Tab-separated table of C-alpha atoms in Angstrom:
chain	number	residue	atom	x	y	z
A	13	UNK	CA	-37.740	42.343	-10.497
A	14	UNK	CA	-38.721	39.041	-12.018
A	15	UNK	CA	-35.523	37.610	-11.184
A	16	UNK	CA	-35.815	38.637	-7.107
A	17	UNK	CA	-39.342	36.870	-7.506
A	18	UNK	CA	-37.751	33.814	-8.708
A	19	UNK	CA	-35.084	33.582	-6.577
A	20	UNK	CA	-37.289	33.840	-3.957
A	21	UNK	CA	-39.657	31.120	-5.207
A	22	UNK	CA	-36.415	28.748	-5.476
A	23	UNK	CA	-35.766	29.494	-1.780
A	24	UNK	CA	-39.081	28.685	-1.001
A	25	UNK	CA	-39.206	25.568	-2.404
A	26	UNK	CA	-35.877	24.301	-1.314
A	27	UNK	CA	-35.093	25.818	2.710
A	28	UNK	CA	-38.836	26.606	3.964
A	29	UNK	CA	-39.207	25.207	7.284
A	30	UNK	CA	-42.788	23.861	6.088
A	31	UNK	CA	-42.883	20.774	4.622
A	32	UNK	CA	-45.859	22.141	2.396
A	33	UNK	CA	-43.957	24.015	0.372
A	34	UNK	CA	-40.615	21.885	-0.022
A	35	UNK	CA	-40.145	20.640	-3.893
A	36	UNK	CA	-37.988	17.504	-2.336
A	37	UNK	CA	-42.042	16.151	-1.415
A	38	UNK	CA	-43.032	15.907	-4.702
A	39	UNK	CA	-40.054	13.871	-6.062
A	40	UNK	CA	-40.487	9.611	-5.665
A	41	UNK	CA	-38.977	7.976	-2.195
A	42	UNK	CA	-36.038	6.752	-4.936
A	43	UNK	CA	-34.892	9.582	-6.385
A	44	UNK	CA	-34.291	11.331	-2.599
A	45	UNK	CA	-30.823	11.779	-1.487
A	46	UNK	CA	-30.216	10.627	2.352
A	47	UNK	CA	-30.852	14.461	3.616
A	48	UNK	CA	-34.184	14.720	2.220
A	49	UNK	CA	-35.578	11.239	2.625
A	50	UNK	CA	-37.884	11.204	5.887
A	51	UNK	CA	-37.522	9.407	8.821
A	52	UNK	CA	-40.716	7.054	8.667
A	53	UNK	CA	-39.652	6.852	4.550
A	54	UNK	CA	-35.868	5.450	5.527
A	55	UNK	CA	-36.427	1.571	5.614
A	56	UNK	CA	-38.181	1.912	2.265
A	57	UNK	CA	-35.681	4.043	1.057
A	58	UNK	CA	-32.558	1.492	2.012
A	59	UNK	CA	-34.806	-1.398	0.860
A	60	UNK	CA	-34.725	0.615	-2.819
A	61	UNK	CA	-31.059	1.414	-3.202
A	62	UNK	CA	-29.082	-0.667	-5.568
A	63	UNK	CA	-27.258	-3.854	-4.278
A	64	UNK	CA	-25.601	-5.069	-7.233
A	65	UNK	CA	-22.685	-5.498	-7.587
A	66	UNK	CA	-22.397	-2.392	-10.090
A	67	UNK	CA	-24.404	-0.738	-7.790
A	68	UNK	CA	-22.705	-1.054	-5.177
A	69	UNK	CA	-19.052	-0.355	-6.989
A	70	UNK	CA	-20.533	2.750	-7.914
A	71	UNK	CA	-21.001	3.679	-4.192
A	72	UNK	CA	-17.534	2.593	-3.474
A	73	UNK	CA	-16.703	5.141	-6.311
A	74	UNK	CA	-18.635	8.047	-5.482
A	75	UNK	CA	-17.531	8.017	-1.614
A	76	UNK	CA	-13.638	7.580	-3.055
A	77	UNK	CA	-13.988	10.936	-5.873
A	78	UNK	CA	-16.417	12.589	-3.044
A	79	UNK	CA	-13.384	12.457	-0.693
A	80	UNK	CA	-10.635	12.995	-3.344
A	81	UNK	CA	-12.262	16.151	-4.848
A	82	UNK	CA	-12.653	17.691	-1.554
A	83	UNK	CA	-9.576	16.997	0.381
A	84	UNK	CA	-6.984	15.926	-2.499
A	85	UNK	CA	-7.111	17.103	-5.858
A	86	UNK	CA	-7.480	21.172	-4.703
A	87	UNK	CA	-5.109	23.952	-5.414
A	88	UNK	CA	-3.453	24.219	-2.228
A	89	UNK	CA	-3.822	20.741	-0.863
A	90	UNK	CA	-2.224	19.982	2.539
A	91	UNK	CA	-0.981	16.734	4.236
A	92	UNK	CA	-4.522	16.691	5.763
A	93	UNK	CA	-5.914	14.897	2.696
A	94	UNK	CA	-3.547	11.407	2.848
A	95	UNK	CA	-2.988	11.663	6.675
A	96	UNK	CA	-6.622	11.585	7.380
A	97	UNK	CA	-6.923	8.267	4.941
A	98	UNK	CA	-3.967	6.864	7.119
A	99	UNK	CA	-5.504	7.750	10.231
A	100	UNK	CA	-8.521	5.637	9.508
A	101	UNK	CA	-6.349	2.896	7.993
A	102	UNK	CA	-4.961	2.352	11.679
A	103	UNK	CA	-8.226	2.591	13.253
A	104	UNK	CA	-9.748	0.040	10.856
A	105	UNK	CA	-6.292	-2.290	11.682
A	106	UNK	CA	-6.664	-1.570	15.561
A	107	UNK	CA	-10.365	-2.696	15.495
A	108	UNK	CA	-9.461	-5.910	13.896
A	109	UNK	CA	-6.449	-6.886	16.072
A	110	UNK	CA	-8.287	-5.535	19.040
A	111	UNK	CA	-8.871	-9.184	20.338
A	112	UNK	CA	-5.121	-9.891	20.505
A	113	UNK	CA	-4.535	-6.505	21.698
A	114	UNK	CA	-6.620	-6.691	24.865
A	115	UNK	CA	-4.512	-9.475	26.674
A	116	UNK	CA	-1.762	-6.444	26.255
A	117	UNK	CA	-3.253	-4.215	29.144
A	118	UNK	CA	-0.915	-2.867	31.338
A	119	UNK	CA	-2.267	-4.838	34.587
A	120	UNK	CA	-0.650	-5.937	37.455
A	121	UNK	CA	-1.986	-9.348	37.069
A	122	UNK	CA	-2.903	-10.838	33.594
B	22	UNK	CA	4.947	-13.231	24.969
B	23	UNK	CA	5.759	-15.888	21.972
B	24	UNK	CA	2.794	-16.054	21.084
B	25	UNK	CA	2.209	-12.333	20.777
B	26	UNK	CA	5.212	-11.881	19.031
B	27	UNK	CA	4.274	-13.472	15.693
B	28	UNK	CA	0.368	-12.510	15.613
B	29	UNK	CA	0.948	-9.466	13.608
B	30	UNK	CA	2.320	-11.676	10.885
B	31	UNK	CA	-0.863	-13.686	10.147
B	32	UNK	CA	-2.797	-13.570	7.309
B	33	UNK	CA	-5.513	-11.015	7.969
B	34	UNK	CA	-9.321	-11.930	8.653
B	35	UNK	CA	-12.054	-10.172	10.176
B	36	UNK	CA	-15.021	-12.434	11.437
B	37	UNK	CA	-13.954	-15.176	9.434
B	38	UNK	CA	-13.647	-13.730	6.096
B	39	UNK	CA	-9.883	-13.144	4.176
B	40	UNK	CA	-9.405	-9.553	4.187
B	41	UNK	CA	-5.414	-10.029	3.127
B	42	UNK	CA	-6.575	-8.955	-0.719
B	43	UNK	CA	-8.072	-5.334	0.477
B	44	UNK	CA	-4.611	-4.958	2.272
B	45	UNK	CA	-2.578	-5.500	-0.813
B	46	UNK	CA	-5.078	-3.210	-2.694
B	47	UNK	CA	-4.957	-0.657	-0.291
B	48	UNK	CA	-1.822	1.217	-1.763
B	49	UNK	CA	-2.943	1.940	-4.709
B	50	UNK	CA	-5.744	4.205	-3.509
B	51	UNK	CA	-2.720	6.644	-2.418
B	52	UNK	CA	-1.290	6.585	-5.795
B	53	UNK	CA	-4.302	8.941	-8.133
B	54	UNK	CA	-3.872	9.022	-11.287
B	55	UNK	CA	-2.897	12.075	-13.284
B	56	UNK	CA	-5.845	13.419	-15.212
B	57	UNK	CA	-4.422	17.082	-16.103
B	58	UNK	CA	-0.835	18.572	-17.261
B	59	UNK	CA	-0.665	20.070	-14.004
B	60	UNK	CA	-2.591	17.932	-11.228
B	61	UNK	CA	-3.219	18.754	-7.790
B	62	UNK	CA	0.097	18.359	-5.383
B	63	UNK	CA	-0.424	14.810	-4.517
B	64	UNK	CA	-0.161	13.582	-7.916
B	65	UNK	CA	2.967	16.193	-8.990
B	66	UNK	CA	4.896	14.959	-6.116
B	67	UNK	CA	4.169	10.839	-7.506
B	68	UNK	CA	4.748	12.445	-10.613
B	69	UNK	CA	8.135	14.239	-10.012
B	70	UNK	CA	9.494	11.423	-7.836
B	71	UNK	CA	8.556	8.231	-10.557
B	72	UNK	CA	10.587	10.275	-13.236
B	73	UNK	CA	13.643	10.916	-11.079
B	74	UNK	CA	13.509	7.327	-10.045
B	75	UNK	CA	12.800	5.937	-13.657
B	76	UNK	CA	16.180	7.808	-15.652
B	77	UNK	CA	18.070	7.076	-12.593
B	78	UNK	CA	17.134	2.993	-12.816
B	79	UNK	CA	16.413	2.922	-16.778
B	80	UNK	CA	19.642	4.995	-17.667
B	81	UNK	CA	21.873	1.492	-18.380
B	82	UNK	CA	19.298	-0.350	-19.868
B	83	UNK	CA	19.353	-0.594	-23.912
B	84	UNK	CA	15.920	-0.010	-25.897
B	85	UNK	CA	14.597	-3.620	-24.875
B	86	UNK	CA	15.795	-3.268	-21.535
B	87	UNK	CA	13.560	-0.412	-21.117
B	88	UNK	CA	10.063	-1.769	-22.506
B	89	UNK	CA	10.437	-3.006	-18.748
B	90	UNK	CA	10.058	0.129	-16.957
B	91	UNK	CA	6.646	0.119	-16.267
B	92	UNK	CA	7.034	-2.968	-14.599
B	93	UNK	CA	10.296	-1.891	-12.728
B	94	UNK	CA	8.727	1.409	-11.576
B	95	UNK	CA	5.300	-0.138	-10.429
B	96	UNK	CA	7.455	-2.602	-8.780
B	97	UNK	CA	9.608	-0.012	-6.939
B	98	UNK	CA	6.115	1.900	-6.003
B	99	UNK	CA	4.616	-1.360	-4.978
B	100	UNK	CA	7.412	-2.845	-2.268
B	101	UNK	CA	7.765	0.982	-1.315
B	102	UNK	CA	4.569	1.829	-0.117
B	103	UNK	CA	3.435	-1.724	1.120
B	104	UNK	CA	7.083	-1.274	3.457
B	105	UNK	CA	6.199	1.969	4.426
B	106	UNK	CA	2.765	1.308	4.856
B	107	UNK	CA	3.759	-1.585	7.345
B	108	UNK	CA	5.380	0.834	9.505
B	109	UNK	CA	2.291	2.636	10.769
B	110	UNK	CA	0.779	0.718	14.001
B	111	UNK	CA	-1.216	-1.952	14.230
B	112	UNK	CA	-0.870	-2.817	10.237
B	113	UNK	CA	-0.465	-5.942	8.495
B	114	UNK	CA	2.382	-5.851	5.934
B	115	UNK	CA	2.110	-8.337	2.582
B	116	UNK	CA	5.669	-8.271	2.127
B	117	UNK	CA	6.331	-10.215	5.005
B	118	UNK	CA	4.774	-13.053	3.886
B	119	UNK	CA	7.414	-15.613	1.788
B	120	UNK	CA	4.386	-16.759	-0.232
B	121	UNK	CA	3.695	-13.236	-1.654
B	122	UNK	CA	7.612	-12.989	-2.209
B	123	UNK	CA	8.209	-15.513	-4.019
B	124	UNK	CA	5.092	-15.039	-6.389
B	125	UNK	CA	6.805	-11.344	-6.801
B	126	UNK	CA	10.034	-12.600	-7.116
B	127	UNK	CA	10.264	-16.171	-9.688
B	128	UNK	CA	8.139	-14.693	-12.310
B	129	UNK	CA	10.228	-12.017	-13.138
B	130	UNK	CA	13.563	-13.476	-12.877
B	131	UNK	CA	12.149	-16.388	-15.130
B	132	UNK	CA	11.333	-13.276	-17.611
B	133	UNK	CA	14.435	-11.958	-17.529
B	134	UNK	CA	16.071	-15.383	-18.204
B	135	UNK	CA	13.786	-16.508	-20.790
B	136	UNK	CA	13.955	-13.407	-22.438
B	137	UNK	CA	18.047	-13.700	-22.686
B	138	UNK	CA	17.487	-17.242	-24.035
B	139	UNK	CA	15.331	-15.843	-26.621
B	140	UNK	CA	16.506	-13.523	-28.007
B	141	UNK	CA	20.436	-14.499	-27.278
B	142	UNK	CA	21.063	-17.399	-26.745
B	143	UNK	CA	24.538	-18.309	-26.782
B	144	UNK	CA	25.493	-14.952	-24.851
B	145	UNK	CA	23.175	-15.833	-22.387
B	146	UNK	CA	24.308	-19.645	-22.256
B	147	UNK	CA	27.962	-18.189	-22.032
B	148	UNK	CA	26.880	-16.704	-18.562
B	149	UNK	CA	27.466	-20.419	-17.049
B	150	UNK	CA	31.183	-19.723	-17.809
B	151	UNK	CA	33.438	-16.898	-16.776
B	152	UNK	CA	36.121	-15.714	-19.189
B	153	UNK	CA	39.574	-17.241	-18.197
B	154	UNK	CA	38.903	-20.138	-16.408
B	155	UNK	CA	41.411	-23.075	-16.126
B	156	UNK	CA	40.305	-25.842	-18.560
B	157	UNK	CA	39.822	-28.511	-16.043
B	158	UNK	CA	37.955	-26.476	-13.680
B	159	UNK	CA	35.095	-25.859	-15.906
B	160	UNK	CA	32.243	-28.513	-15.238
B	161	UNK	CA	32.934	-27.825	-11.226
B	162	UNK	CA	32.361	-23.980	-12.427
B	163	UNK	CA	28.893	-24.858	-14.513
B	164	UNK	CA	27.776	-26.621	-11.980
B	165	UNK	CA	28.449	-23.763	-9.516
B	166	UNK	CA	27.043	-20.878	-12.267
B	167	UNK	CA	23.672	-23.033	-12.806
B	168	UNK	CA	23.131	-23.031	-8.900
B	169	UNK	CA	23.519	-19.412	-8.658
B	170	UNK	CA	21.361	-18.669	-11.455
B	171	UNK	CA	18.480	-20.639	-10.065
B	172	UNK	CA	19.534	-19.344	-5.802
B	173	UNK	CA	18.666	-15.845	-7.549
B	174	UNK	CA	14.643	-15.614	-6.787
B	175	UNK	CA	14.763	-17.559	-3.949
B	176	UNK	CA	17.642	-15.245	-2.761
B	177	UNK	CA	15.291	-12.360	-3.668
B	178	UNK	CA	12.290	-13.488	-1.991
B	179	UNK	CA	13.920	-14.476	1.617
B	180	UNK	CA	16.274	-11.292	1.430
B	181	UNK	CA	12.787	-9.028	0.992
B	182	UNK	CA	10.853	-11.161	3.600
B	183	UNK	CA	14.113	-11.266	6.032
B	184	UNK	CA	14.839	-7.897	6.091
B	185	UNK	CA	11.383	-6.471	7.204
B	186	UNK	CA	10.099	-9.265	9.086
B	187	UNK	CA	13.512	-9.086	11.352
B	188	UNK	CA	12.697	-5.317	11.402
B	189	UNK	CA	9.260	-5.423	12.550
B	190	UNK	CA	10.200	-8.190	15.268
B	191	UNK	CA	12.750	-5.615	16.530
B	192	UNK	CA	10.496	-3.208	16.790
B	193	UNK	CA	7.626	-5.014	18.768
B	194	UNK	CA	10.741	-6.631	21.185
B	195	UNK	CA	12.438	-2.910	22.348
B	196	UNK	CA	9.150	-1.476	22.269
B	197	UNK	CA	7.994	-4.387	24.884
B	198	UNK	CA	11.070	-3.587	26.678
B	199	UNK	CA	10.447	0.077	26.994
B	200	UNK	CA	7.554	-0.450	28.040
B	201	UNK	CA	8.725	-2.945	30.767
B	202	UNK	CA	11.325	-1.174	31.998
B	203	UNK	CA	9.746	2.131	33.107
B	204	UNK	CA	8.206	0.248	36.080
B	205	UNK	CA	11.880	-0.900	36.780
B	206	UNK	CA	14.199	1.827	35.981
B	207	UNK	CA	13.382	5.206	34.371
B	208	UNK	CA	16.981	5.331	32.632
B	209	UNK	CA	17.130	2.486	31.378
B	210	UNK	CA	14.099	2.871	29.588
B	211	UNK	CA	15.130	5.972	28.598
B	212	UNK	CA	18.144	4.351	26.875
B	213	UNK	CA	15.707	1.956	25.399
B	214	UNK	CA	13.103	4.496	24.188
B	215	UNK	CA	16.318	5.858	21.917
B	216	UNK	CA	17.323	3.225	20.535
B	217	UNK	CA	13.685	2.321	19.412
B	218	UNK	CA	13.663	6.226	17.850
B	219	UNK	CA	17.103	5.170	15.980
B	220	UNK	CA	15.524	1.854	14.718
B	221	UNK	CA	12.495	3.746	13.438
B	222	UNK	CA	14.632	5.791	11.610
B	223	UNK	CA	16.255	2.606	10.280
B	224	UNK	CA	13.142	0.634	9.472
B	225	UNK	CA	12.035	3.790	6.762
B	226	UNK	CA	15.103	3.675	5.602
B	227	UNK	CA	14.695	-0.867	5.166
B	228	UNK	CA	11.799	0.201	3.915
B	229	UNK	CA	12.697	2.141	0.746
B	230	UNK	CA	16.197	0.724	0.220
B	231	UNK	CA	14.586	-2.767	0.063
B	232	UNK	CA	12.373	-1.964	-2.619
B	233	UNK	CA	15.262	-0.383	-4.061
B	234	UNK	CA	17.660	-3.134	-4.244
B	235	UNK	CA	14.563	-5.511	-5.628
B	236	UNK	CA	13.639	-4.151	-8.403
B	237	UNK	CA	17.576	-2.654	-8.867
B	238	UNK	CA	18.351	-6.381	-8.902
B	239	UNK	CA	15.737	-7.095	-11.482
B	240	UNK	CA	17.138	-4.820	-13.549
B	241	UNK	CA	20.313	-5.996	-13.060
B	242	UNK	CA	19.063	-9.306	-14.479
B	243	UNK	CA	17.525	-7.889	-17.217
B	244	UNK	CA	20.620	-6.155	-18.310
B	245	UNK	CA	22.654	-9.242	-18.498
B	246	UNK	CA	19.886	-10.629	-20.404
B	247	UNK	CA	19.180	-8.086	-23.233
């Protein structure tokens, strides 16, 4: 019984649809993670994160494991995880060719 | 068209700034590295494939010879995957470059030679001078062994640069043509569009073997050394 109550209580303070009763209002503008940060609250909220250098590493860190946890380092991984990465690594070389590549249009005049 | 033809071999920037270094890095993101006996299939495939290469390449080396296998295996990993790599479309490939080459290349054929001098000298000086040679041909044939010895990184470098530069040129020329032709003559760019297929195939296979016969002639040059 006391568990259902408090089960209840953590559902209430984390997925209510009224921002009254969130707990993600009562923690600092810092502390927020992207989801919970308001929309008025996001220019303070970039103008708080961490530029450093470390800090900024550590971004470049936590998107790489984020992605290699998910896709990569599972049971049953596929050849979704490293074709995806070489997907993007062609779209990232297309966009920075892409002024060369325009004159290569197939036109009828040039 | 000529001056098309060479713009994918130009140093990399975007909006002014170098971004050549982040290309070079970029392989090693798709090498993790093993955290657990049994990792995730990525890393067991690496994993089963730098073994089988490492007692194939390693086998005719003595004990000193092999303190060099990490550097012969990263090697092999490195020219692979940057070759490979370049084959996707669109990319810039480092090996291509003569500058980056050579920088692979001279440093570790001087290790392999000053390591023989080292360590034995006199067998290593005795390289200059086949067994059996007719007395009074042997300054002509010093002469002739020093300037092999020092044609060997150069002859590394351009052979690695050569093989896929002239590869990738191939490729952008027939695919130009195919792409020409099938406003001209639907067969002929047929017959075109195959043999661009057949020199895919061939460019993965310059891919690897390069690599291969790089660090395979490292090795080589260690052995005579140690």
């Amino acid at each position: 019984m006391k568990t259902k109550l408090a089960c209840k209580n953590v559902y209430l303070l984390n997925f209510s649809r009224n921002s009254t009763d969130r707990v993600t209002d009562k923690v600092p503008v810092k502390e927020k993670k992207l989801m919970d940060v308001k929309l008025g609250e996001l220019p303070s909220w970039i103008l708080m994160r961490d530029f450093t250098p470390k800090g900024i590493a550590g971004a470049f860190q936590r998107g790489y494991y984020r992605y290699y946890n998910k896709y990569v380092n599972v049971k049953r991984g596929g050849v979704a995880g490293i074709s995806m990465v070489l997907a993007a690594y062609v779209l990232f070389n297309y966009c920075r060719c892409y002024k060369e590549l325009k004159h290569e249009r197939l036109r009828k005049y040039h | 068209m000529n001056e098309n033809l060479f713009t994918s071999f130009i140093t990399p920037t975007m909006v002014g700034i170098p971004i050549v270094l982040l290309i070079i890095m970029f392989p090693s993101i798709l090498f993790p590295s093993p955290s657990r006996l049994i990792d995730n299939r990525l890393v067991s495939i690496q994993q089963w494939l730098v073994r089988l290469t490492s007692k194939q390449m390693l086998s005719t080396h003595s004990h000193k010879g092999q303190t060099w296998a990490l550097m012969l295996m990263s090697l092999i990993l490195f020219i692979g995957s940057t070759n490979l790599l370049g084959l996707l479309p669109h990319s810039f490939t480092p090996t291509t470059q003569l500058s980056m080459n050579l920088g692979m290349a001279i440093p570790l054929w001087a290790g392999t030679v000053a390591t023989g001098f080292r360590y034995k000298t006199k067998a290593s000086l005795a390289h200059f001078l086949p067994q059996g040679t007719p007395f009074p041909l042997i300054p002509m044939l010093v002469i002739i062994e020093t300037i092999s010895l020092f044609i060997q990184p150069v002859a590394l470098a351009v052979r690695l640069t050569a093989n896929i530069t002239a590869g990738h040129l191939l490729i952008h020329l027939i695919g130009g043509a195919t792409l020409t032709l099938t406003s001209i003559s639907t067969i002929t760019a047929f017959i075109t569009f195959t043999v661009l297929v057949l020199l895919t195939i061939l460019e993965f296979a310059v891919a690897l073997i390069q690599a291969y016969v790089f660090t395979l002639l490292v090795s080589l040059y260690l052995h005579d050394n140690t």
